[in-house]
Coordinates of C-alpha atoms and ligand atoms in Angstrom, one line a residue:
M504 CA 143.9 79.6 81.3
H505 CA 140.3 79.5 80.4
D506 CA 136.9 80.6 81.6
S507 CA 136.2 77.3 83.5
Q508 CA 139.0 78.1 86.0
P509 CA 137.4 79.4 89.1
V510 CA 137.8 82.9 90.2
T511 CA 139.4 83.1 93.7
V512 CA 138.3 85.6 96.4
V513 CA 140.9 85.8 99.2
G514 CA 140.3 87.5 102.4
I515 CA 143.4 89.5 103.7
G516 CA 143.7 91.2 107.1
A517 CA 145.5 94.3 108.2
D518 CA 148.4 91.9 109.1
G519 CA 148.9 91.4 105.5
W520 CA 150.8 88.6 103.7
S521 CA 152.3 87.1 106.9
G522 CA 148.8 86.7 108.4
L523 CA 147.5 84.7 105.5
A524 CA 146.8 80.9 105.8
P525 CA 149.1 78.9 103.3
A526 CA 146.2 78.1 101.0
S527 CA 145.1 81.8 100.7
A528 CA 148.8 82.8 99.9
E529 CA 149.0 80.1 97.3
A530 CA 145.8 81.2 95.6
I531 CA 147.2 84.6 95.2
R532 CA 150.6 83.2 94.0
A533 CA 148.7 81.2 91.4
A534 CA 146.7 84.2 90.1
G535 CA 147.4 85.9 86.6
V536 CA 145.6 89.0 87.8
V537 CA 144.8 90.3 91.3
L538 CA 142.1 92.7 91.7
G539 CA 141.8 94.7 94.9
G540 CA 141.8 98.0 96.7
E541 CA 145.1 100.1 96.6
R542 CA 145.6 99.3 100.3
Q543 CA 145.3 95.5 100.0
L544 CA 147.4 95.4 96.8
G545 CA 150.1 97.2 98.8
L546 CA 150.2 94.4 101.3
L547 CA 151.4 91.8 98.7
P548 CA 155.1 91.1 98.4
A549 CA 157.2 91.3 95.3
E550 CA 157.1 87.5 94.9
V551 CA 153.5 87.8 93.7
R552 CA 153.9 88.1 90.0
A553 CA 150.3 88.6 89.0
R554 CA 149.2 91.8 87.3
R555 CA 147.8 94.1 89.9
V556 CA 144.6 95.9 89.0
A557 CA 143.2 98.4 91.6
W558 CA 139.5 98.6 91.5
P559 CA 137.9 102.0 90.8
S560 CA 135.7 104.1 93.1
P561 CA 132.7 103.4 93.2
L562 CA 133.5 99.8 92.8
L563 CA 130.1 98.0 92.6
P564 CA 128.9 99.4 89.2
A565 CA 132.3 98.5 87.7
L566 CA 132.5 95.1 89.2
P567 CA 130.6 93.0 86.5
G568 CA 132.8 94.6 83.7
L569 CA 136.0 94.0 85.6
L570 CA 135.0 90.3 86.2
R571 CA 134.1 89.9 82.5
E572 CA 137.4 91.4 81.5
H573 CA 139.7 89.4 83.8
A574 CA 137.8 86.1 84.7
G575 CA 139.6 84.1 82.0
S576 CA 143.1 85.2 83.2
G577 CA 143.4 83.3 86.5
L578 CA 141.6 86.1 88.5
C579 CA 141.9 86.5 92.2
V580 CA 139.9 89.2 94.0
L581 CA 141.1 90.5 97.3
A582 CA 138.7 91.1 100.1
S583 CA 139.1 92.5 103.5
G584 CA 138.7 90.0 106.4
D585 CA 135.8 87.5 105.7
P586 CA 134.9 88.0 102.0
M587 CA 131.4 86.7 102.8
W588 CA 130.6 89.0 105.7
Y589 CA 129.5 92.3 104.3
G590 CA 132.2 91.7 101.8
I591 CA 133.0 91.7 98.1
G592 CA 132.8 87.9 97.9
V593 CA 129.1 88.2 98.0
R594 CA 129.0 90.4 95.0
V595 CA 131.4 88.3 93.0
I596 CA 129.3 85.2 93.6
E597 CA 126.1 87.1 92.7
A598 CA 127.8 88.0 89.3
L599 CA 129.4 84.6 88.6
G600 CA 127.5 81.9 90.6
T601 CA 128.8 79.8 93.4
E602 CA 130.3 77.1 90.9
R603 CA 132.8 79.6 89.3
V604 CA 134.1 81.2 92.5
R605 CA 136.3 79.7 95.3
V606 CA 136.4 81.7 98.6
Y607 CA 139.3 81.7 101.1
P608 CA 138.1 83.4 104.3
H609 CA 140.2 85.4 106.8
P610 CA 139.0 86.2 110.3
S611 CA 136.4 88.9 110.1
A612 CA 136.4 92.2 111.9
A613 CA 133.8 90.7 114.1
S614 CA 135.9 87.7 115.0
L615 CA 138.9 89.8 115.8
A616 CA 136.9 92.4 117.7
C617 CA 135.3 89.6 119.8
A618 CA 138.8 88.0 120.4
R619 CA 140.0 91.4 121.8
L620 CA 136.9 92.1 124.0
G621 CA 136.4 88.4 125.2
W622 CA 132.9 88.4 123.8
A623 CA 131.0 85.4 122.4
V624 CA 130.5 86.1 118.7
Q625 CA 127.1 84.3 118.7
D626 CA 125.8 86.7 121.4
V627 CA 126.6 89.8 119.6
D628 CA 124.4 91.7 117.0
C629 CA 126.4 93.0 114.2
Y630 CA 125.7 96.0 111.9
S631 CA 127.6 97.7 109.2
T632 CA 127.2 101.4 108.4
L633 CA 128.4 100.6 104.8
A634 CA 125.3 98.2 104.3
R635 CA 122.7 100.1 106.2
S636 CA 121.9 103.4 107.8
E637 CA 123.3 103.6 111.3
F638 CA 119.8 104.1 112.6
A639 CA 119.4 100.3 112.0
L640 CA 121.3 99.7 115.2
L641 CA 118.6 101.4 117.2
A642 CA 116.5 98.2 116.9
G643 CA 119.3 96.2 118.6
L644 CA 119.4 98.5 121.7
A645 CA 118.4 96.8 124.9
P646 CA 119.8 97.0 128.5
G647 CA 123.1 94.7 128.7
R648 CA 123.2 93.9 124.9
R649 CA 126.4 93.9 123.1
L650 CA 126.6 95.3 119.5
L651 CA 129.4 95.6 117.0
V652 CA 129.2 98.1 114.2
L653 CA 131.5 98.0 111.2
C654 CA 132.1 101.7 110.5
A655 CA 132.4 103.1 107.0
D656 CA 134.6 106.0 108.2
G657 CA 136.2 107.6 111.2
R658 CA 133.4 110.0 111.7
A659 CA 130.8 107.2 112.3
P660 CA 131.7 106.5 116.0
A661 CA 131.0 110.1 117.1
R662 CA 127.7 110.0 115.1
I663 CA 126.7 106.6 116.7
A664 CA 127.7 108.0 120.2
A665 CA 125.3 111.1 119.7
L666 CA 122.6 108.7 118.3
L667 CA 122.8 106.5 121.4
D668 CA 122.9 109.5 123.8
S669 CA 119.8 111.0 122.1
H670 CA 117.9 107.7 122.4
G671 CA 118.4 107.2 126.1
Y672 CA 121.6 105.1 125.9
G673 CA 124.2 107.7 126.8
E674 CA 125.6 105.5 129.6
S675 CA 126.7 102.9 127.2
T676 CA 130.4 102.0 127.0
L677 CA 131.8 102.4 123.4
T678 CA 135.1 100.8 122.4
A679 CA 136.5 101.9 119.0
L680 CA 138.8 99.2 117.7
E681 CA 141.1 100.6 115.0
N682 CA 143.3 98.8 112.6
L683 CA 142.5 95.4 114.0
G684 CA 145.3 92.9 113.3
A685 CA 147.8 95.6 112.1
P686 CA 151.0 96.7 114.1
T687 CA 149.2 99.9 114.5
E688 CA 146.1 98.5 116.2
S689 CA 144.6 100.6 118.9
S690 CA 141.5 101.0 121.0
T691 CA 139.7 104.0 122.6
R692 CA 137.0 103.5 125.3
A693 CA 134.5 106.2 126.6
R694 CA 130.7 106.4 127.6
A695 CA 128.6 107.4 124.5
R696 CA 127.7 110.7 126.2
D697 CA 131.3 111.6 126.7
W698 CA 132.6 110.5 123.3
S699 CA 134.4 113.1 121.3
G700 CA 136.5 113.2 118.2
N701 CA 137.0 111.0 115.1
T702 CA 139.0 107.8 114.6
G703 CA 141.0 106.5 111.8
S704 CA 138.9 105.1 108.9
L705 CA 139.5 101.4 109.7
V706 CA 137.3 101.1 112.7
T707 CA 134.9 98.6 114.4
L708 CA 132.8 100.1 117.2
A709 CA 131.7 97.9 120.1
I710 CA 128.8 99.0 122.1
E711 CA 127.8 97.6 125.6
C712 CA 124.4 98.8 126.2
S713 CA 123.6 100.6 129.4
A714 CA 120.2 100.7 131.0
G715 CA 117.8 102.5 128.6
P716 CA 114.4 102.6 127.0
A717 CA 113.4 99.1 126.1
H718 CA 111.3 98.8 122.9
S719 CA 110.2 95.2 122.4
R720 CA 110.5 93.5 119.1
A721 CA 107.1 92.0 119.7
P722 CA 104.2 93.9 118.0
G723 CA 102.2 96.4 120.0
L724 CA 104.6 99.0 121.1
P725 CA 103.0 101.8 123.3
D726 CA 101.3 104.5 121.1
S727 CA 103.6 107.1 122.7
V728 CA 106.6 105.8 120.7
Y729 CA 105.1 107.1 117.6
D730 CA 105.0 110.6 116.4
S731 CA 101.5 110.9 114.8
D732 CA 98.6 113.2 114.1
G733 CA 96.2 110.6 115.6
Q734 CA 96.0 108.5 112.4
L735 CA 97.5 105.6 114.2
T736 CA 96.5 102.0 114.5
K737 CA 96.4 101.8 118.4
R738 CA 98.5 99.3 120.3
H739 CA 96.2 96.4 120.9
V740 CA 94.7 96.4 117.4
R741 CA 98.2 96.8 116.0
A742 CA 99.5 93.8 117.9
I743 CA 96.6 91.6 116.5
T744 CA 97.1 93.1 113.0
V745 CA 100.8 92.2 112.8
S746 CA 100.1 88.8 114.2
S747 CA 97.5 88.3 111.5
L748 CA 100.0 89.5 108.9
A749 CA 102.2 86.6 110.2
P750 CA 105.7 88.0 109.1
L751 CA 108.4 85.5 108.3
P752 CA 112.1 86.3 107.9
G753 CA 112.9 87.8 104.5
E754 CA 109.2 88.6 103.7
L755 CA 108.0 92.0 102.1
L756 CA 104.9 93.8 103.4
W757 CA 102.8 96.5 101.7
D758 CA 101.3 98.8 104.3
V759 CA 98.7 100.7 102.4
G760 CA 97.4 103.7 104.0
A761 CA 100.4 103.8 106.2
G762 CA 99.6 106.8 108.4
A763 CA 102.4 107.1 111.0
G764 CA 103.9 103.8 109.5
S765 CA 103.3 101.7 112.7
I766 CA 102.4 98.5 110.9
A767 CA 105.1 98.6 108.4
I768 CA 107.5 99.5 111.3
E769 CA 106.4 96.6 113.6
W770 CA 106.5 94.2 110.7
A771 CA 110.1 95.2 109.9
R772 CA 111.2 95.0 113.5
T773 CA 110.2 91.4 113.8
H774 CA 113.4 90.3 111.9
P775 CA 116.3 92.3 110.2
S776 CA 115.5 90.6 107.0
C777 CA 111.9 91.6 106.9
R778 CA 111.2 94.4 104.4
A779 CA 108.2 96.8 104.1
I780 CA 106.9 99.4 101.7
A781 CA 104.6 102.0 103.4
I782 CA 102.1 103.7 100.9
E783 CA 100.7 107.0 102.2
R784 CA 99.0 109.7 100.1
D785 CA 99.5 112.6 102.6
P786 CA 103.0 114.0 102.3
E787 CA 103.3 115.1 105.9
R788 CA 102.2 111.7 107.2
A789 CA 104.6 110.0 104.8
D790 CA 107.5 112.2 106.1
R791 CA 106.4 111.3 109.7
A792 CA 106.3 107.5 108.9
E793 CA 109.9 107.9 107.5
R794 CA 111.1 109.7 110.8
N795 CA 109.3 107.0 113.0
A796 CA 110.9 104.2 111.1
A797 CA 114.4 105.7 111.5
S798 CA 114.0 106.3 115.2
L799 CA 112.6 102.8 115.8
G800 CA 115.6 101.2 114.1
V801 CA 114.1 100.2 110.6
P802 CA 115.4 103.0 108.3
G803 CA 115.0 100.5 105.4
V804 CA 111.1 100.8 105.5
D805 CA 110.5 102.3 102.1
V806 CA 107.9 105.1 102.1
V807 CA 106.0 105.6 98.8
R808 CA 104.1 108.9 98.6
G809 CA 101.0 108.5 96.6
A810 CA 97.4 107.3 96.6
A811 CA 96.6 103.6 96.2
P812 CA 95.8 101.7 94.0
E813 CA 97.7 103.8 91.5
A814 CA 100.8 104.2 93.7
L815 CA 101.0 100.3 93.9
A816 CA 102.0 99.9 90.2
G817 CA 105.5 98.5 89.7
L818 CA 106.1 97.7 93.5
S819 CA 107.9 94.4 94.2
T820 CA 105.5 91.4 94.9
P821 CA 104.4 91.4 98.5
D822 CA 104.1 88.4 100.8
A823 CA 101.6 90.3 102.8
V824 CA 99.5 93.4 102.3
F825 CA 97.8 95.4 105.1
I826 CA 95.0 97.9 104.2
G827 CA 94.7 100.4 106.9
G828 CA 93.4 103.3 104.7
G829 CA 91.8 103.7 101.4
L830 CA 89.7 100.6 101.4
T831 CA 86.8 102.3 99.6
A832 CA 89.1 103.4 96.8
P833 CA 87.7 101.6 93.6
G834 CA 89.7 98.4 92.9
L835 CA 92.0 98.7 95.9
L836 CA 91.0 95.5 97.7
E837 CA 90.9 93.4 94.5
G838 CA 94.2 94.9 93.3
C839 CA 96.0 94.2 96.6
F840 CA 94.8 90.6 96.6
A841 CA 95.8 90.1 93.0
A842 CA 99.3 91.4 93.7
L843 CA 100.0 88.6 96.3
G844 CA 101.8 85.5 95.4
A845 CA 100.5 82.0 96.5
G846 CA 100.6 81.9 100.3
G847 CA 100.3 85.6 100.6
R848 CA 98.2 87.2 103.3
L849 CA 95.9 90.1 103.0
V850 CA 94.6 91.8 106.2
A851 CA 92.2 94.7 106.0
N852 CA 90.9 96.7 109.0
A853 CA 87.7 98.6 108.7
V854 CA 86.3 101.1 111.2
T855 CA 83.6 102.9 109.2
M856 CA 80.3 101.1 108.0
E857 CA 81.2 101.7 104.4
S858 CA 84.5 100.1 104.6
E859 CA 83.1 97.4 106.8
Q860 CA 80.4 96.7 104.1
L861 CA 83.1 96.0 101.6
L862 CA 84.8 93.5 103.8
L863 CA 81.6 91.7 104.5
G864 CA 80.8 91.7 100.7
W865 CA 84.3 90.4 99.9
H866 CA 83.9 87.6 102.6
A867 CA 80.6 86.5 101.4
K868 CA 82.1 86.0 97.9
H869 CA 85.5 84.8 98.5
G870 CA 85.7 83.6 102.2
G871 CA 88.6 84.4 104.7
D872 CA 88.4 85.0 108.4
L873 CA 86.3 87.8 109.9
T874 CA 87.1 89.2 113.5
K875 CA 85.5 92.0 115.4
I876 CA 88.1 93.7 117.7
E877 CA 86.6 95.7 120.5
I878 CA 89.0 97.2 123.0
A879 CA 88.1 99.2 126.0
R880 CA 90.3 101.2 128.5
P881 CA 89.4 102.5 131.9
A882 CA 88.3 106.1 132.2
A883 CA 87.2 108.4 134.9
V884 CA 83.5 109.0 135.1
G885 CA 82.7 111.5 137.9
G886 CA 84.5 110.1 140.9
F887 CA 84.3 106.5 139.6
S888 CA 85.9 104.4 136.8
A889 CA 84.2 103.0 133.7
W890 CA 85.3 101.1 130.6
R891 CA 85.6 103.5 127.5
P892 CA 85.4 101.4 124.4
A893 CA 87.3 102.5 121.3
L894 CA 85.6 102.3 117.8
P895 CA 85.3 98.6 117.1
V896 CA 87.5 97.4 114.2
T897 CA 86.4 94.7 111.8
Q898 CA 89.4 92.8 110.5
L899 CA 89.3 90.5 107.4
V900 CA 92.3 88.1 107.0
V901 CA 92.6 86.2 103.6
R902 CA 95.2 83.7 102.6
K903 CA 95.7 83.5 98.8
E904 CA 95.9 79.7 98.7
E905 CA 92.4 79.6 100.3
Q906 CA 90.9 80.9 97.0
Ligands
SAM1462 C1 93.9 105.0 109.9 S1 95.1 105.6 109.1 C2 96.3 104.3 109.2 C3 97.2 104.2 110.4 C4 98.4 103.5 110.3 N1 98.1 102.1 110.3 C5 99.2 103.7 111.5 O1 99.2 103.0 112.5 O2 99.8 104.8 111.6 C6 94.7 105.6 107.4 C7 95.8 106.3 106.4 O3 95.4 106.0 105.2 C8 95.8 107.0 104.4 N2 95.1 106.8 103.0 C9 93.7 106.8 102.8 N3 93.4 106.5 101.6 C10 94.6 106.2 100.9 C11 94.9 105.7 99.6 N4 94.0 105.5 98.6 N5 96.2 105.6 99.3 C12 97.2 105.9 100.3 N6 96.9 106.3 101.5 C13 95.6 106.4 101.9 C14 95.4 108.3 105.1 O4 96.1 109.5 104.6 C15 95.7 107.8 106.5 O5 97.0 108.3 106.8

């Protein structure tokens, strides 16, 4: 056997050898080495002659070395369920490339859970506490929605139940599906607020959301959802700002002078694949931004503590940059613009005359779009009502390709 032989990745379920499709069983039989977890290797019958190598814990750092060592020996990597759904198949392909890997899927835990519950797979939002913090599922909560959570351990269902309860979704129905596909398969159902105790470690949690607070994914959440010391881009300006930043799936934002983190948070909420780095020099505000991000379901917002432009050095290239604070710091505007790739957007908001002057100067030299945003809200004046204007905001929007 030589290196050009593909490495196979075979999904196997809790139903073991008897649950495998014939092609999957054949791929395992044909292997010289089978790499897998102890539990999965234990599911293989004696007729499998391959050398069995149990992977170490933690696996990911060891994986490239294991692949190098065994790839030339007819290697088969065992995965649980669908190898390409939160699975090891993704990592094997990252390491070796699609051409060198052949994947044999098995039904995923989501397919099995939906089969048991009678849910349409395409209508369910899926999460994994292995891949992301469980706070991420808070972004998916909405009355009547159905969520599935792959749990990393048997304590996760109780933690998630408490999280739902503390965010106003205590009436939601939870079903813990354990050992899906195995003879020992079982399920437990209760309301989130009544949930108690831990489950076994192989568990998928199904959530049917009750009525509860609805936080739209559209930008412009009420100011009251943010914990802040007043340094907050207010709702209407925030909605315009995120729209000007124009997030697309998979894109990265720098939110410079992040304050309570609202711009980074609402950018990240537009799509689960949107990423954001929030740069804030005040440590208390930075901590608050991190807490706001978690409680609004985007715990992946990366909060960088430090003053821009120095704190921007070494950060990944952004697709968009928002400057909400620090505009007058020397070199900040130029540095942020220079950091963008082609097609990148720079949006800067100015409230003070000094920072507005900077934006006007930039616009005169380099162009871009200028907008003045003036918002007024009703307020009591004596026994009457009047419009109370907020401080006007000057917004500059520049697209890199315009230069
Ligand atoms: C108006 S607030 C931004 C509000 C924010 N967009 C929000 O909605 O919460 C400006 C923030 O910029 C921060 N800031 C000012 N200059 C900075 C700099 N050079 N680097 C990093 N943060 C800065 C301030 O500490 C303040 O929290």
